[in-house]
Coordinates of C-alpha atoms and ligand atoms in Angstrom, one line a residue:
X1 CA 24.9 13.7 -16.2
X2 CA 22.2 16.0 -17.2
X3 CA 20.5 18.5 -14.7
X4 CA 17.1 17.4 -16.2
X5 CA 17.3 14.0 -15.4
X6 CA 16.3 12.3 -11.4
X7 CA 15.8 9.3 -9.9
X8 CA 13.3 7.9 -7.0
X9 CA 14.3 5.8 -4.0
X10 CA 11.1 4.9 -2.3
X11 CA 10.5 3.6 1.6
X12 CA 7.5 3.1 2.7
X13 CA 2.8 2.0 1.8
X14 CA 1.3 2.0 -1.7
X15 CA 0.5 5.4 -0.8
X16 CA 4.0 6.9 -1.3
X17 CA 4.7 3.8 -3.9
X18 CA 1.9 6.4 -5.8
X19 CA 3.5 9.2 -4.0
X20 CA 7.0 8.5 -6.2
X21 CA 4.6 7.7 -9.3
X22 CA 2.7 10.6 -9.3
X23 CA 6.1 12.9 -8.9
X24 CA 7.7 10.7 -11.6
X25 CA 5.3 12.4 -14.1
X26 CA 5.0 15.7 -12.9
X27 CA 8.6 16.4 -13.8
X28 CA 8.5 14.3 -17.0
X29 CA 6.1 16.6 -18.2
X30 CA 8.7 19.6 -17.1
X31 CA 11.0 18.6 -19.1
X32 CA 12.4 15.9 -16.6
X33 CA 13.7 11.7 -18.2
X34 CA 14.5 9.2 -15.2
X35 CA 18.0 8.4 -15.5
X36 CA 19.3 5.1 -13.5
X37 CA 21.5 6.9 -10.0
X38 CA 25.1 6.8 -11.6
X39 CA 23.2 9.4 -13.6
X40 CA 20.5 11.6 -12.6
X41 CA 21.0 14.8 -11.7
X42 CA 17.9 14.8 -9.7
X43 CA 17.8 11.9 -7.0
X44 CA 14.8 11.9 -4.0
X45 CA 14.0 9.4 -1.7
X46 CA 10.7 9.3 -1.0
X47 CA 10.7 7.8 3.1
X48 CA 8.4 6.3 5.0
X49 CA 8.8 6.5 9.3
X50 CA 6.3 2.9 10.2
X51 CA 8.7 1.4 11.9
X52 CA 12.3 1.0 13.3
X53 CA 14.9 2.7 12.6
X54 CA 13.8 4.3 8.9
X55 CA 16.2 7.7 10.4
X56 CA 18.7 4.7 9.6
X57 CA 16.8 3.6 6.5
X58 CA 17.4 7.9 5.1
X59 CA 20.9 8.3 6.8
X60 CA 22.6 5.0 4.3
X61 CA 20.4 5.9 1.2
X62 CA 22.2 9.0 1.6
X63 CA 25.2 7.9 2.3
X64 CA 24.6 5.3 -0.6
X65 CA 23.4 8.2 -3.1
X66 CA 26.4 10.7 -2.0
X67 CA 28.8 7.7 -2.9
X68 CA 27.3 6.8 -6.7
X69 CA 27.4 9.9 -7.2
X70 CA 30.5 11.2 -6.1
X71 CA 29.0 13.8 -3.4
X72 CA 29.0 15.6 -7.1
X73 CA 27.8 19.0 -5.6
X74 CA 25.8 19.3 -8.6
X75 CA 23.5 16.9 -7.8
X76 CA 20.5 17.8 -6.0
X77 CA 18.8 15.1 -3.2
X78 CA 15.1 15.4 -2.4
X79 CA 14.2 14.2 0.8
X80 CA 10.4 13.9 0.6
X81 CA 7.7 12.0 3.0
X82 CA 7.0 10.6 5.9
X83 CA 11.1 10.4 7.4
X84 CA 10.6 14.2 5.9
X85 CA 7.8 15.1 7.5
X86 CA 8.7 14.0 10.7
X87 CA 12.8 15.9 10.8
X88 CA 12.3 18.4 8.8
X89 CA 15.6 20.8 7.9
X90 CA 17.3 18.4 10.2
X91 CA 18.3 16.7 7.0
X92 CA 20.0 20.4 5.3
X93 CA 22.6 19.6 8.4
X94 CA 23.3 15.5 7.8
X95 CA 24.2 16.1 4.3
X96 CA 25.3 18.5 2.2
X97 CA 24.1 17.2 -0.9
X98 CA 20.0 17.2 0.6
X99 CA 18.8 21.1 -1.0
X100 CA 15.3 20.2 -0.4
X101 CA 12.6 18.6 1.8
X102 CA 8.8 18.1 1.9
X103 CA 6.6 16.6 3.6
X104 CA 3.0 14.6 2.7
X105 CA 0.9 17.5 1.1
X106 CA 4.5 19.6 0.4
X107 CA 5.5 16.8 -2.3
X108 CA 2.6 18.3 -4.6
X109 CA 4.3 21.7 -5.0
X110 CA 8.3 19.4 -5.4
X111 CA 8.6 19.5 -9.7
X112 CA 8.4 23.1 -9.1
X113 CA 10.8 24.2 -6.3
X114 CA 13.4 21.3 -8.0
X115 CA 13.2 23.8 -11.6
X116 CA 14.1 26.2 -8.7
X117 CA 16.5 24.7 -6.9
X118 CA 18.5 23.7 -10.9
X119 CA 18.0 28.2 -10.9
X120 CA 19.4 29.0 -8.1
X121 CA 22.2 26.6 -6.8
X122 CA 22.9 28.6 -3.2
X123 CA 19.1 27.4 -2.4
X124 CA 17.6 25.3 -0.3
X125 CA 14.0 24.1 0.5
X126 CA 10.8 23.2 2.9
X127 CA 7.9 22.4 1.8
X128 CA 6.2 21.0 5.6
X129 CA 3.5 22.5 5.4
X130 CA 0.0 20.7 6.0
X131 CA -2.7 22.1 4.1
X132 CA -5.9 21.9 5.6
X133 CA -8.6 20.8 2.6
X134 CA -7.2 18.4 0.0
X135 CA -5.3 19.9 -2.7
X136 CA -5.5 18.8 -6.1
X137 CA -2.0 18.1 -8.0
X138 CA -0.8 19.3 -10.9
X139 CA -1.6 16.7 -14.1
X140 CA 1.7 15.1 -14.6
X141 CA 2.8 13.6 -18.4
X142 CA -0.4 11.3 -19.4
X143 CA 1.1 8.2 -21.7
X144 CA 0.0 4.5 -21.7
X145 CA -0.5 3.1 -17.5
X146 CA 0.0 -0.4 -16.1
X147 CA -3.2 -2.4 -16.6
X148 CA -3.6 -2.0 -13.3
X149 CA -3.8 1.6 -11.7
X150 CA -3.5 2.7 -8.3
X151 CA -6.1 6.0 -7.4
X152 CA -5.9 8.5 -4.2
X153 CA -9.3 9.5 -2.9
X154 CA -7.7 10.5 0.3
X155 CA -5.1 12.2 2.5
X156 CA -4.7 11.6 6.1
X157 CA -5.3 9.7 9.6
X158 CA -7.4 11.1 12.3
X159 CA -7.7 7.1 14.1
X160 CA -4.6 8.1 16.4
X161 CA -4.1 3.7 16.5
X162 CA -1.8 4.3 19.9
X163 CA 1.3 2.8 18.3
X164 CA 0.9 4.6 14.7
X165 CA 2.7 7.6 13.6
X166 CA 1.2 8.0 10.5
X167 CA -1.5 10.7 11.9
X168 CA 1.7 13.1 12.8
X169 CA 3.7 12.2 9.4
X170 CA 0.7 12.8 7.0
X171 CA -1.8 14.9 9.9
X172 CA -5.7 14.8 9.3
X173 CA -7.5 13.1 7.4
X174 CA -8.8 15.2 4.2
X175 CA -11.0 13.7 1.6
X176 CA -10.5 14.9 -2.0
X177 CA -13.1 15.0 -4.0
X178 CA -14.9 13.5 -6.4
X179 CA -15.5 14.5 -9.4
X180 CA -11.0 14.4 -9.1
X181 CA -11.2 10.9 -8.5
X182 CA -14.1 10.2 -11.7
X183 CA -11.5 12.0 -13.7
X184 CA -8.5 10.4 -12.9
X185 CA -10.6 6.7 -12.7
X186 CA -12.2 7.6 -16.5
X187 CA -8.2 9.1 -17.5
X188 CA -6.8 5.8 -16.7
X189 CA -9.7 3.4 -17.8
X190 CA -8.8 6.0 -21.1
X191 CA -4.8 4.7 -20.5
X192 CA -6.1 1.6 -20.5
X193 CA -6.3 0.6 -17.2
X194 CA -8.5 -2.6 -16.4
X195 CA -8.2 -2.7 -12.3
X196 CA -8.4 0.4 -10.1
X197 CA -7.7 0.4 -6.7
X198 CA -8.6 3.3 -4.5
X199 CA -5.7 4.1 -1.7
X200 CA -6.5 5.9 1.9
X201 CA -5.6 5.3 5.4
X202 CA -9.1 4.7 6.3
X203 CA -11.1 4.4 3.2
X204 CA -14.0 4.0 5.2
X205 CA -14.0 7.0 6.2
X206 CA -13.8 8.9 3.2
X207 CA -16.4 12.0 3.1
X208 CA -16.5 12.3 6.9
X209 CA -14.3 15.8 6.9
X210 CA -14.5 18.9 6.5
X211 CA -13.2 18.5 3.1
X212 CA -16.0 15.5 2.0
X213 CA -18.5 16.3 -0.2
X214 CA -21.4 14.0 1.1
X215 CA -20.4 11.4 -1.2
X216 CA -19.7 8.3 1.3
X217 CA -17.1 5.9 0.6
X218 CA -20.1 3.2 0.1
X219 CA -21.6 5.5 -2.5
X220 CA -18.2 6.8 -4.3
X221 CA -17.6 2.7 -5.3
X222 CA -20.8 1.8 -6.4
X223 CA -19.4 5.1 -8.3
X224 CA -16.8 4.3 -9.4
X225 CA -18.0 0.6 -10.5
X226 CA -19.9 1.6 -13.1
X227 CA -17.5 3.1 -14.9
X228 CA -16.8 1.3 -18.2
X229 CA -14.0 -0.3 -19.4
X230 CA -13.7 -1.0 -15.3
X231 CA -13.2 -4.5 -14.6
X232 CA -11.5 -5.5 -11.3
X233 CA -12.4 -2.9 -8.1
X234 CA -10.3 -2.4 -4.7
X235 CA -9.9 -0.6 -2.1
X236 CA -7.4 -0.6 0.7
X237 CA -7.0 0.2 3.4
X238 CA -10.1 0.0 5.5
X239 CA -10.9 0.6 9.7
X240 CA -13.0 -2.6 10.9
X241 CA -14.9 -0.2 12.8
X242 CA -15.6 2.5 9.9
X243 CA -16.8 -1.1 8.2
X244 CA -21.1 0.1 7.9
X245 CA -23.4 -2.7 6.8
X246 CA -23.5 -0.6 3.2
X247 CA -19.8 -1.4 2.5
X248 CA -20.2 -4.9 3.6
X249 CA -23.5 -5.2 1.0
X250 CA -21.0 -3.3 -1.7
X251 CA -19.3 -7.0 -1.7
X252 CA -22.8 -8.5 -2.5
X253 CA -23.5 -5.9 -5.4
X254 CA -20.7 -5.1 -7.5
X255 CA -19.6 -7.1 -9.8
X256 CA -16.2 -6.4 -10.0
X257 CA -15.2 -5.2 -6.1
X258 CA -13.5 -8.2 -6.0
X259 CA -13.4 -11.2 -3.5
X260 CA -10.2 -9.8 -1.7
X261 CA -10.2 -7.2 1.4
X262 CA -7.2 -6.6 3.5
X263 CA -8.7 -5.8 6.6
X264 CA -6.1 -4.8 8.6
X265 CA -6.9 -7.3 12.8
X266 CA -3.6 -5.6 14.7
X267 CA -4.1 -8.1 17.6
X268 CA -7.0 -10.3 18.7
X269 CA -6.9 -9.7 22.6
X270 CA -9.5 -6.8 23.4
X271 CA -7.4 -6.0 26.2
X272 CA -4.5 -5.0 23.5
X273 CA -7.2 -4.1 20.9
X274 CA -8.9 -1.6 24.0
X275 CA -5.3 -0.4 24.0
X276 CA -3.9 0.0 21.2
X277 CA -7.7 2.4 20.4
X278 CA -9.1 0.7 16.9
X279 CA -12.7 0.5 18.7
X280 CA -13.7 -2.8 17.9
X281 CA -12.9 -5.8 20.3
X282 CA -13.0 -9.9 19.3
X283 CA -17.0 -10.4 18.5
X284 CA -17.4 -7.3 16.4
X285 CA -14.0 -8.2 13.8
X286 CA -16.0 -11.5 13.5
X287 CA -19.5 -10.0 13.5
X288 CA -18.0 -8.6 10.4
X289 CA -16.3 -10.9 9.1
X290 CA -19.1 -13.6 9.3
X291 CA -22.0 -10.8 7.3
X292 CA -19.2 -10.1 4.5
X293 CA -18.5 -14.0 3.9
X294 CA -22.6 -13.0 3.7
X295 CA -22.2 -11.2 1.1
X296 CA -19.4 -12.4 -0.5
X297 CA -18.9 -16.7 -0.1
X298 CA -16.2 -16.8 -1.4
X299 CA -14.1 -13.8 -0.1
X300 CA -10.6 -13.9 0.9
X301 CA -8.3 -11.9 3.6
X302 CA -6.4 -10.5 4.8
X303 CA -4.9 -9.1 7.5
X304 CA -1.6 -6.9 9.0
X305 CA -0.7 -7.7 12.5
X306 CA 2.2 -6.8 15.1
X307 CA 2.9 -8.4 18.0
X308 CA 4.3 -7.6 21.7
X309 CA 3.1 -4.6 21.9
X310 CA 3.3 -2.7 25.7
X311 CA 2.5 -5.0 27.8
X312 CA 1.2 -8.0 26.0
X313 CA 1.0 -11.4 28.1
X314 CA 1.4 -14.8 26.1
X315 CA -2.7 -15.0 26.9
X316 CA -3.4 -11.9 24.6
X317 CA -0.5 -13.2 21.9
X318 CA -2.6 -16.7 22.4
X319 CA -5.5 -15.0 21.5
X320 CA -4.1 -13.3 18.1
X321 CA -2.9 -17.2 16.6
X322 CA -6.9 -18.2 17.4
X323 CA -8.6 -15.1 15.9
X324 CA -6.1 -15.3 12.7
X325 CA -7.4 -18.7 12.2
X326 CA -10.7 -17.9 13.0
X327 CA -10.8 -15.8 10.2
X328 CA -8.6 -18.2 7.7
X329 CA -5.9 -15.1 6.3
X330 CA -4.9 -16.0 3.8
X331 CA -2.0 -14.1 5.0
X332 CA -0.6 -10.9 6.3
X333 CA 1.8 -8.4 6.8
X334 CA 3.2 -9.6 10.6
X335 CA 5.7 -6.9 12.7
X336 CA 7.1 -6.5 16.1
X337 CA 6.1 -3.8 17.8
X338 CA 8.5 -0.4 17.6
X339 CA 7.9 3.0 19.4
X340 CA 7.7 5.7 17.3
X341 CA 8.2 8.8 18.5
X342 CA 5.0 11.0 19.5
X343 CA 2.8 8.2 20.0
X344 CA 1.2 7.3 22.4
X345 CA 2.3 3.5 23.2
X346 CA 5.8 5.3 23.7
X347 CA 4.8 5.8 27.4
X348 CA 3.2 2.7 27.9
X349 CA 5.4 0.4 30.4
X350 CA 5.8 -3.2 30.1
X351 CA 7.5 -3.1 27.3
X352 CA 8.1 -6.4 25.5
X353 CA 11.5 -7.6 25.3
X354 CA 12.8 -8.3 21.5
X355 CA 13.5 -11.9 22.3
X356 CA 9.4 -12.3 23.1
X357 CA 8.5 -10.3 19.7
X358 CA 11.1 -12.6 17.9
X359 CA 9.5 -15.3 19.2
X360 CA 6.4 -14.8 19.1
X361 CA 6.8 -13.6 14.5
X362 CA 8.3 -16.1 14.3
X363 CA 5.0 -18.2 15.4
X364 CA 2.6 -16.7 14.3
X365 CA 4.7 -16.5 10.4
X366 CA 4.4 -20.2 11.8
X367 CA 0.6 -20.5 11.9
X368 CA 0.2 -17.9 8.6
X369 CA 1.9 -19.9 6.1
X370 CA 0.1 -23.1 7.4
X371 CA -2.9 -20.9 6.8
X372 CA -1.5 -19.0 3.3
X373 CA -0.6 -23.1 2.0
X374 CA -3.7 -24.6 2.9
X375 CA -5.5 -21.3 0.8
X376 CA -3.0 -21.4 -2.4
X377 CA -3.4 -25.8 -2.1
X378 CA -7.1 -25.0 -2.7
X379 CA -7.2 -22.9 -4.8
X380 CA -6.4 -26.0 -7.2
X381 CA -8.8 -26.8 -9.8
X382 CA -11.1 -24.3 -9.5
X383 CA -11.7 -22.0 -13.4
X384 CA -11.5 -18.2 -12.8
X385 CA -9.8 -15.2 -14.9
X386 CA -6.1 -13.8 -14.7
X387 CA -5.2 -9.8 -15.9
X388 CA -2.4 -10.3 -17.3
X389 CA 0.5 -8.0 -15.9
X390 CA 3.3 -8.6 -17.9
X391 CA 5.6 -11.9 -19.1
X392 CA 7.1 -14.1 -16.7
X393 CA 10.3 -15.4 -16.6
X394 CA 9.8 -18.7 -16.1
X395 CA 9.4 -21.3 -18.6
X396 CA 6.2 -21.9 -20.7
X397 CA 5.2 -25.8 -22.0
X398 CA 4.5 -26.2 -25.5
X399 CA 7.4 -23.5 -26.4
X400 CA 4.8 -21.1 -25.7
X401 CA 6.2 -18.4 -23.7
X402 CA 4.8 -17.5 -19.7
X403 CA 3.3 -14.5 -18.5
X404 CA 2.2 -13.5 -15.5
X405 CA -1.4 -12.3 -13.8
X406 CA -2.9 -12.5 -10.2
X407 CA -6.3 -13.7 -10.0
X408 CA -9.1 -11.3 -8.0
X409 CA -7.8 -12.7 -5.1
X410 CA -4.3 -11.1 -6.2
X411 CA -2.7 -13.7 -6.2
X412 CA 0.3 -14.6 -8.3
X413 CA -0.2 -16.5 -11.6
X414 CA 1.5 -17.9 -14.5
X415 CA 0.3 -19.4 -17.1
X416 CA 1.5 -19.6 -21.3
X417 CA -0.2 -17.7 -23.9
X418 CA -0.2 -17.7 -27.9
X419 CA 3.7 -16.3 -28.8
X420 CA 1.7 -14.0 -31.1
X421 CA 1.7 -10.6 -29.4
X422 CA 1.7 -8.3 -25.4
X423 CA -0.6 -9.9 -23.5
X424 CA -0.6 -6.7 -21.5
X425 CA -3.5 -6.0 -19.9
X426 CA -5.8 -8.3 -21.2
X427 CA -7.9 -11.4 -19.3
X428 CA -7.1 -14.7 -19.9
X429 CA -10.4 -17.1 -18.4
X430 CA -7.5 -20.4 -16.7
X431 CA -7.9 -23.7 -14.5
X432 CA -5.4 -23.1 -11.7
X433 CA -3.5 -26.9 -12.8
X434 CA -0.9 -26.4 -9.2
X435 CA 0.2 -24.4 -6.3
X436 CA 3.6 -23.0 -6.1
X437 CA 4.6 -21.5 -2.7
X438 CA 4.5 -18.6 -3.3
X439 CA 2.5 -18.4 -6.3
X440 CA 0.3 -20.6 -8.2
X441 CA 0.3 -22.5 -12.2
X442 CA -2.5 -21.6 -14.3
X443 CA -3.4 -23.3 -18.1
X444 CA -6.1 -21.4 -20.6
X445 CA -9.1 -22.5 -21.2
X446 CA -10.8 -20.1 -23.0
X447 CA -10.2 -16.5 -25.9
X448 CA -9.0 -14.1 -24.3
X449 CA -10.5 -10.3 -24.0
Ligands
SAH501 N1 -3.5 3.0 7.9 C1 -3.8 1.3 7.4 C2 -1.9 1.2 7.9 C3 -0.5 1.8 8.5 S1 0.2 1.7 8.5 C4 -4.1 0.9 8.2 O1 -4.6 1.4 9.8 O2 -3.8 -0.4 8.9 C5 0.5 -0.6 8.5 C6 0.9 -1.1 9.5 O3 2.2 -0.9 10.3 C7 -0.4 -1.1 10.4 O4 -1.5 -1.5 9.4 C8 0.4 -1.4 11.6 O5 0.2 -3.3 12.1 C9 2.1 -0.8 11.1 N2 2.2 -0.8 11.9 C10 2.7 1.4 12.0 N3 2.8 1.6 13.4 C11 4.1 0.5 14.2 C12 4.4 0.5 15.2 N4 4.8 1.6 16.4 N5 5.1 -1.2 15.3 C13 5.1 -2.4 14.9 N6 3.9 -2.1 13.1 C14 3.8 -0.5 13.0
SF4_502 FE1 -2.3 4.7 11.8 FE2 -4.3 2.8 13.0 FE3 -4.2 5.8 11.1 FE4 -4.3 2.5 10.2 S1 -6.1 3.8 11.4 S2 -3.2 5.0 9.8 S3 -3.1 2.2 11.8 S4 -3.4 5.9 12.7
F3S503 FE1 5.5 5.2 6.5 FE2 4.3 7.3 5.8 FE3 3.3 5.1 5.0 S1 4.4 6.3 7.0 S2 3.2 3.7 5.8 S3 5.1 5.7 3.9 S4 2.1 7.0 5.0

């Protein structure tokens, strides 16, 4: 085991994945190398607290680390992310191997803290303060990047949806400065990226906080879309209440903007939406969907849904199913509501019994499977283009190895390509030949570029 080797375990959303990737690059720039858990001198658990039993998940990860490392005191364990923010220094008492806790903003100081802790074996450190502005992070190693890059445009959230812990764990919304975002996008494109996803908890509210620099989300999108070398642009997550006409128009105007939008609905009944404090209603959501489809007729929508929110009646739940049909979501993430500490809905009466939640979730997922099936089936025989992300495990016909990529809707697809080269990062014109359970099979129809 080398002291300067690290292993990161990541739970949670794309922003956590992105934080972990940054931390890895920052540690590598300081001379650390990535290693399997058994061999790592530093182990970081980057945690999520958005839904059920996050503490248990973290404790079981810490238990596994203790088991694999034999509890060696020389192994430095750090807990980062949303559960670290929430539970703070209590981790020092829970697990003696933990010597660093770093919250959502504190993670930016983690590389320096890790070096200090290695030099001072008796020390423990906590980085739990929120900053008042978006703090730029140290640059990490800038080796080649994959074809798909994620760029953070903001931190935190101001919405306080009644069920959600994120505003407490990630803090208030802080927009990143536009020039820094543009520089990072350019750097990723120079390193080989061809697709960029802009990340934030409520991206349409970009710029509308005291860290904002006067650039709106729609203007930022237009600026990024104009960067040379960019083939595809996406963003997550928008909030329906903040999607303005300019954001909708972007789907008509910006060629690299993909015809796919993840637009969280959460629930289909106005009564539940009001209690969730989502600040839109069915009509507003449907009007938004209609405007988006008018701007981009081939737009595919996906969503997040919560079942069994406190007080949700069978009729409320039916309204969610109706909205799913009306919006024709190509896919959805769906969850049973669970109380989160500090979130307002934890105090609401009329909690829905778990067995009712489960039964509703199952019905919802059955409907989604049908909608997803229909969407995938309708892709067959279409001409489209794939961005290749790597080799696929499937064997191609005619001795040609099979490669895996995504279509503009983000659907995974497999295609056989000539065996002469590494096709990662190339665009391939294809015709979709078959829809499998969760992915598409395609045949190349033209030259790669
Ligand atoms: N900022 C994004 C994502 C927030 S967290 C948004 O506004 O959509 C991701 C998803 O987790 C949410 O969209 C919601 O569907 C789900 N979620 C959040 N809190 C939850 C809770 N207490 N119980 C169940 N699901 C929850
Ligand atoms: Fe949570 Fe709502 Fe903010 Fe999304 S918009 S992170 S659901 S509070
Ligand atoms: Fe989880 Fe924090 Fe993301 S709670 S979903 S890791 S913002």
